[in-house]
Amino acid sequence: MNELLSTSFFYGAKFFLLFSHEFVIIPILVVGFIMGKKEKFGSALYLLLLTMIFNTLLKSMFQVPLAPHLGKVGFAFPSGHMQSAVVFYGWFFYKTSSLPLKSLSFILLAGCGWALVYLRYHTWIDVFGSIGFGVLTLALYVQFFQKLSFFDPKLRPKISGACFFSIASLFIGFLGYHAEILAHVWMAYYALMGFSLAWGTLGNGGQFSHCRGIFGALGCLAFIFLIQSLFQKFFLTRLPSYLFEMQWFLSAGSLPIVAKMISHKETN
């Protein structure tokens, strides 16, 4: 009985952690941005990418080492997975008025926090610290971007993108001066650069049919997969991380481009 419970808890924890990984989050963002409300999902992407850089900056400041049993070099506080999950799913919790969606967001966040501790990746201090910084990020974004229409991504995607990119550049500069810039930080930075440039240049686009939206989302996901595959095959061992991760500039920039392409064709 104890073995059955232990196995159930283990796979349950692995299940919850799936929702903090890119192969779940990327399709949500692609489908949501192209077929849903661009302001909501575009903001989620901005927040997620900036949080990835911000979390690394925080870790370099606190320098709490990872648990020895993990056998990895790095810092634990605050948890990157949890802070990203709080910002991502917390944003949708804040934006939706649907009780089922709010409940789902809360369950995913609670499950992710529990899983990180149960699998001994982090301590509760790491988890609660990341929750605090995640909530702080959301609160600042709501106050300065959502309530000041001048910075609202829905009304002025170019200005909001420039603000996010400027903040990320400051974080990158500080990290480069005090610590090594890791591959996932370059990934987030290039993705933020590509997405903000494309969205700011092309805008929100027009209306299109549901069918065209489905094909657009599938095409965008296929393009991202192709770019990742090509870079993995031809450049993985040939380029340093600050060049290899430029693949995410193309991947993230494809979202506004595809949205513009399918809306343009529909209106002609």
Tab-separated table of C-alpha atoms in Angstrom:
chain	number	residue	atom	x	y	z
A	1	MET	CA	0.000	0.000	0.000
A	2	ASN	CA	2.795	2.405	0.913
A	3	GLU	CA	4.610	1.555	-2.311
A	4	LEU	CA	1.453	2.233	-4.319
A	5	LEU	CA	0.988	5.609	-2.633
A	6	SER	CA	4.638	6.489	-3.168
A	7	THR	CA	4.401	5.623	-6.866
A	8	SER	CA	1.173	7.594	-7.225
A	9	PHE	CA	2.683	10.652	-5.545
A	10	PHE	CA	5.807	10.404	-7.703
A	11	TYR	CA	3.931	10.343	-11.004
A	12	GLY	CA	1.476	12.928	-9.724
A	13	ALA	CA	4.373	15.264	-8.978
A	14	LYS	CA	5.870	14.640	-12.418
A	15	PHE	CA	2.483	15.413	-13.964
A	16	PHE	CA	2.191	18.792	-12.248
A	17	LEU	CA	5.733	19.756	-13.245
A	18	LEU	CA	4.852	19.188	-16.899
A	19	PHE	CA	2.869	22.420	-16.767
A	20	SER	CA	5.998	24.421	-15.996
A	21	HIS	CA	7.893	23.167	-19.061
A	22	GLU	CA	8.152	24.787	-22.479
A	23	PHE	CA	6.515	21.942	-24.410
A	24	VAL	CA	3.266	22.722	-22.572
A	25	ILE	CA	3.588	26.489	-22.238
A	26	ILE	CA	4.643	27.214	-25.839
A	27	PRO	CA	1.542	25.637	-27.458
A	28	ILE	CA	-0.681	27.483	-24.971
A	29	LEU	CA	0.942	30.791	-25.917
A	30	VAL	CA	0.919	30.134	-29.663
A	31	VAL	CA	-2.707	29.014	-29.838
A	32	GLY	CA	-3.830	31.689	-27.386
A	33	PHE	CA	-2.036	34.573	-29.101
A	34	ILE	CA	-3.090	33.661	-32.630
A	35	MET	CA	-6.645	32.533	-31.904
A	36	GLY	CA	-7.463	34.272	-28.630
A	37	LYS	CA	-6.913	37.683	-27.076
A	38	LYS	CA	-3.521	38.945	-28.143
A	39	GLU	CA	-3.184	41.358	-25.237
A	40	LYS	CA	-3.770	38.610	-22.679
A	41	PHE	CA	-1.402	36.037	-24.169
A	42	GLY	CA	1.142	38.581	-25.386
A	43	SER	CA	1.349	39.964	-21.860
A	44	ALA	CA	1.746	36.424	-20.514
A	45	LEU	CA	4.705	35.884	-22.850
A	46	TYR	CA	6.303	39.201	-21.880
A	47	LEU	CA	5.917	38.395	-18.181
A	48	LEU	CA	7.241	34.859	-18.553
A	49	LEU	CA	10.338	35.851	-20.524
A	50	LEU	CA	11.193	38.744	-18.228
A	51	THR	CA	10.713	36.483	-15.197
A	52	MET	CA	13.216	33.968	-16.562
A	53	ILE	CA	15.847	36.713	-16.646
A	54	PHE	CA	14.736	38.291	-13.364
A	55	ASN	CA	14.865	34.944	-11.552
A	56	THR	CA	18.448	34.354	-12.674
A	57	LEU	CA	19.356	37.819	-11.447
A	58	LEU	CA	17.784	37.067	-8.062
A	59	LYS	CA	19.648	33.765	-7.813
A	60	SER	CA	22.941	35.518	-8.537
A	61	MET	CA	22.183	37.945	-5.707
A	62	PHE	CA	21.099	35.420	-3.042
A	63	GLN	CA	23.453	32.609	-4.145
A	64	VAL	CA	21.725	29.806	-2.234
A	65	PRO	CA	23.302	26.584	-3.587
A	66	LEU	CA	21.253	23.709	-4.941
A	67	ALA	CA	20.829	20.658	-2.720
A	68	PRO	CA	23.931	18.395	-2.867
A	69	HIS	CA	21.915	15.290	-3.798
A	70	LEU	CA	20.965	16.892	-7.141
A	71	GLY	CA	24.584	16.750	-8.266
A	72	LYS	CA	24.284	20.057	-10.111
A	73	VAL	CA	26.048	23.381	-9.873
A	74	GLY	CA	23.711	26.338	-9.506
A	75	PHE	CA	21.468	28.265	-7.169
A	76	ALA	CA	18.127	27.285	-5.677
A	77	PHE	CA	16.495	30.436	-4.300
A	78	PRO	CA	14.066	31.471	-5.589
A	79	SER	CA	12.821	28.505	-7.617
A	80	GLY	CA	12.829	29.349	-11.315
A	81	HIS	CA	10.137	26.844	-12.231
A	82	MET	CA	7.825	28.085	-9.497
A	83	GLN	CA	8.382	31.779	-10.140
A	84	SER	CA	7.684	31.305	-13.849
A	85	ALA	CA	4.572	29.241	-13.087
A	86	VAL	CA	3.284	31.871	-10.644
A	87	VAL	CA	3.686	34.649	-13.199
A	88	PHE	CA	2.262	32.628	-16.096
A	89	TYR	CA	-0.725	30.914	-14.486
A	90	GLY	CA	-1.184	33.719	-11.966
A	91	TRP	CA	-1.665	36.140	-14.850
A	92	PHE	CA	-4.492	34.039	-16.269
A	93	PHE	CA	-5.956	33.649	-12.774
A	94	TYR	CA	-6.071	37.442	-12.550
A	95	LYS	CA	-7.413	38.037	-16.064
A	96	THR	CA	-10.176	35.431	-16.233
A	97	SER	CA	-13.587	35.767	-14.637
A	98	SER	CA	-14.289	32.051	-15.063
A	99	LEU	CA	-14.363	30.195	-11.750
A	100	PRO	CA	-13.332	26.852	-13.347
A	101	LEU	CA	-10.299	28.504	-14.986
A	102	LYS	CA	-9.365	30.254	-11.754
A	103	SER	CA	-9.643	26.937	-9.924
A	104	LEU	CA	-7.525	25.187	-12.555
A	105	SER	CA	-4.821	27.870	-12.328
A	106	PHE	CA	-4.749	27.573	-8.538
A	107	ILE	CA	-4.569	23.763	-8.645
A	108	LEU	CA	-1.704	23.842	-11.149
A	109	LEU	CA	0.234	26.342	-9.044
A	110	ALA	CA	-0.345	24.446	-5.803
A	111	GLY	CA	0.550	21.172	-7.507
A	112	CYS	CA	3.725	22.607	-9.000
A	113	GLY	CA	4.883	23.939	-5.634
A	114	TRP	CA	4.145	20.650	-3.896
A	115	ALA	CA	5.883	18.661	-6.656
A	116	LEU	CA	9.101	20.683	-6.439
A	117	VAL	CA	9.344	19.974	-2.717
A	118	TYR	CA	8.151	16.359	-2.893
A	119	LEU	CA	10.731	15.495	-5.571
A	120	ARG	CA	13.366	17.306	-3.480
A	121	TYR	CA	14.272	19.791	-6.176
A	122	HIS	CA	13.595	22.695	-3.817
A	123	THR	CA	12.653	23.518	-0.250
A	124	TRP	CA	9.489	25.281	0.832
A	125	ILE	CA	11.582	28.409	1.397
A	126	ASP	CA	12.598	28.361	-2.275
A	127	VAL	CA	8.978	27.862	-3.321
A	128	PHE	CA	7.447	30.553	-1.114
A	129	GLY	CA	10.210	32.971	-2.070
A	130	SER	CA	9.428	32.459	-5.744
A	131	ILE	CA	5.716	32.944	-5.055
A	132	GLY	CA	6.500	36.268	-3.396
A	133	PHE	CA	8.638	37.522	-6.268
A	134	GLY	CA	6.116	36.239	-8.808
A	135	VAL	CA	3.230	38.039	-7.135
A	136	LEU	CA	5.365	41.190	-6.908
A	137	THR	CA	6.053	41.008	-10.653
A	138	LEU	CA	2.357	40.654	-11.436
A	139	ALA	CA	1.410	43.498	-9.093
A	140	LEU	CA	3.952	45.868	-10.645
A	141	TYR	CA	2.844	44.933	-14.148
A	142	VAL	CA	-0.822	45.526	-13.366
A	143	GLN	CA	-0.072	48.885	-11.750
A	144	PHE	CA	2.316	50.313	-14.344
A	145	PHE	CA	1.251	48.668	-17.594
A	146	GLN	CA	-2.410	47.794	-17.246
A	147	LYS	CA	-3.627	50.884	-15.384
A	148	LEU	CA	-1.558	53.345	-17.433
A	149	SER	CA	-2.972	53.145	-20.952
A	150	PHE	CA	0.223	54.647	-22.375
A	151	PHE	CA	1.996	51.326	-21.664
A	152	ASP	CA	-0.954	49.012	-22.396
A	153	PRO	CA	0.136	46.249	-24.846
A	154	LYS	CA	-3.357	46.165	-26.332
A	155	LEU	CA	-3.234	49.845	-27.283
A	156	ARG	CA	0.493	50.396	-27.779
A	157	PRO	CA	2.338	47.096	-28.317
A	158	LYS	CA	5.398	48.950	-29.606
A	159	ILE	CA	5.814	50.991	-26.425
A	160	SER	CA	5.098	48.121	-24.044
A	161	GLY	CA	7.529	45.886	-25.936
A	162	ALA	CA	10.233	48.555	-25.799
A	163	CYS	CA	9.725	48.881	-22.035
A	164	PHE	CA	10.009	45.138	-21.438
A	165	PHE	CA	13.061	44.885	-23.663
A	166	SER	CA	14.721	47.828	-21.907
A	167	ILE	CA	14.165	46.274	-18.481
A	168	ALA	CA	15.472	42.926	-19.726
A	169	SER	CA	18.551	44.650	-21.176
A	170	LEU	CA	19.302	46.232	-17.803
A	171	PHE	CA	19.017	42.832	-16.128
A	172	ILE	CA	21.267	41.273	-18.784
A	173	GLY	CA	23.840	44.020	-18.311
A	174	PHE	CA	23.904	43.490	-14.551
A	175	LEU	CA	24.178	39.720	-14.969
A	176	GLY	CA	26.978	40.046	-17.495
A	177	TYR	CA	28.931	42.251	-15.104
A	178	HIS	CA	28.480	40.105	-11.991
A	179	ALA	CA	27.939	36.550	-13.247
A	180	GLU	CA	27.863	34.261	-16.257
A	181	ILE	CA	24.866	34.644	-18.554
A	182	LEU	CA	23.343	31.174	-18.866
A	183	ALA	CA	21.819	29.705	-22.023
A	184	HIS	CA	18.200	29.975	-20.843
A	185	VAL	CA	18.744	33.682	-20.137
A	186	TRP	CA	19.889	34.249	-23.713
A	187	MET	CA	16.881	32.232	-24.847
A	188	ALA	CA	14.483	34.502	-22.954
A	189	TYR	CA	16.278	37.662	-24.084
A	190	TYR	CA	16.242	36.783	-27.783
A	191	ALA	CA	12.630	35.607	-27.597
A	192	LEU	CA	11.657	38.894	-25.955
A	193	MET	CA	13.561	40.803	-28.612
A	194	GLY	CA	11.949	38.949	-31.509
A	195	PHE	CA	8.422	39.028	-30.132
A	196	SER	CA	8.462	42.688	-29.078
A	197	LEU	CA	9.958	43.773	-32.409
A	198	ALA	CA	7.442	41.796	-34.482
A	199	TRP	CA	4.390	42.708	-32.393
A	200	GLY	CA	5.397	46.356	-32.151
A	201	THR	CA	5.952	46.575	-35.904
A	202	LEU	CA	2.942	44.596	-37.126
A	203	GLY	CA	0.397	45.392	-34.420
A	204	ASN	CA	-2.554	43.208	-33.516
A	205	GLY	CA	-3.719	42.428	-37.059
A	206	GLY	CA	-7.336	42.020	-38.096
A	207	GLN	CA	-10.094	39.451	-37.869
A	208	PHE	CA	-9.964	35.974	-39.366
A	209	SER	CA	-12.036	32.814	-39.388
A	210	HIS	CA	-11.748	30.110	-36.755
A	211	CYS	CA	-10.517	27.645	-39.366
A	212	ARG	CA	-7.818	30.037	-40.562
A	213	GLY	CA	-6.763	30.580	-36.962
A	214	ILE	CA	-6.333	26.841	-36.398
A	215	PHE	CA	-4.172	26.490	-39.505
A	216	GLY	CA	-2.192	29.567	-38.483
A	217	ALA	CA	-1.496	28.192	-35.001
A	218	LEU	CA	-0.498	24.785	-36.375
A	219	GLY	CA	1.725	26.431	-38.967
A	220	CYS	CA	3.402	28.563	-36.314
A	221	LEU	CA	4.058	25.531	-34.099
A	222	ALA	CA	5.463	23.657	-37.097
A	223	PHE	CA	7.767	26.586	-37.896
A	224	ILE	CA	9.023	26.731	-34.306
A	225	PHE	CA	9.657	22.977	-34.321
A	226	LEU	CA	11.527	23.275	-37.628
A	227	ILE	CA	13.721	26.111	-36.374
A	228	GLN	CA	14.548	24.238	-33.163
A	229	SER	CA	15.347	21.045	-35.094
A	230	LEU	CA	17.608	22.816	-37.581
A	231	PHE	CA	19.558	24.604	-34.871
A	232	GLN	CA	19.898	21.410	-32.841
A	233	LYS	CA	21.201	19.486	-35.853
A	234	PHE	CA	23.559	22.010	-37.416
A	235	PHE	CA	24.618	24.483	-34.724
A	236	LEU	CA	24.423	22.779	-31.302
A	237	THR	CA	28.150	22.060	-31.035
A	238	ARG	CA	29.338	24.871	-33.301
A	239	LEU	CA	27.996	28.016	-31.691
A	240	PRO	CA	28.322	29.524	-28.213
A	241	SER	CA	25.074	29.856	-26.290
A	242	TYR	CA	24.721	33.586	-26.954
A	243	LEU	CA	24.526	32.790	-30.684
A	244	PHE	CA	22.834	29.390	-30.552
A	245	GLU	CA	19.855	30.772	-28.627
A	246	MET	CA	19.131	33.277	-31.403
A	247	GLN	CA	16.797	30.591	-32.718
A	248	TRP	CA	14.272	31.946	-30.211
A	249	PHE	CA	14.353	35.355	-31.886
A	250	LEU	CA	12.889	33.681	-34.964
A	251	SER	CA	10.541	31.407	-33.016
A	252	ALA	CA	8.971	34.126	-30.868
A	253	GLY	CA	8.867	36.626	-33.710
A	254	SER	CA	6.809	34.204	-35.783
A	255	LEU	CA	3.701	34.641	-33.579
A	256	PRO	CA	2.803	38.221	-34.611
A	257	ILE	CA	3.934	37.524	-38.180
A	258	VAL	CA	1.600	34.546	-38.573
A	259	ALA	CA	-1.261	36.440	-36.911
A	260	LYS	CA	-0.762	39.310	-39.357
A	261	MET	CA	-0.490	37.016	-42.375
A	262	ILE	CA	-3.732	35.150	-41.770
A	263	SER	CA	-5.698	38.299	-40.903
A	264	HIS	CA	-4.383	40.066	-44.010
A	265	LYS	CA	-5.458	37.234	-46.266
A	266	GLU	CA	-8.899	37.139	-44.724
A	267	THR	CA	-9.561	40.823	-45.366
A	268	ASN	CA	-8.550	40.768	-49.051
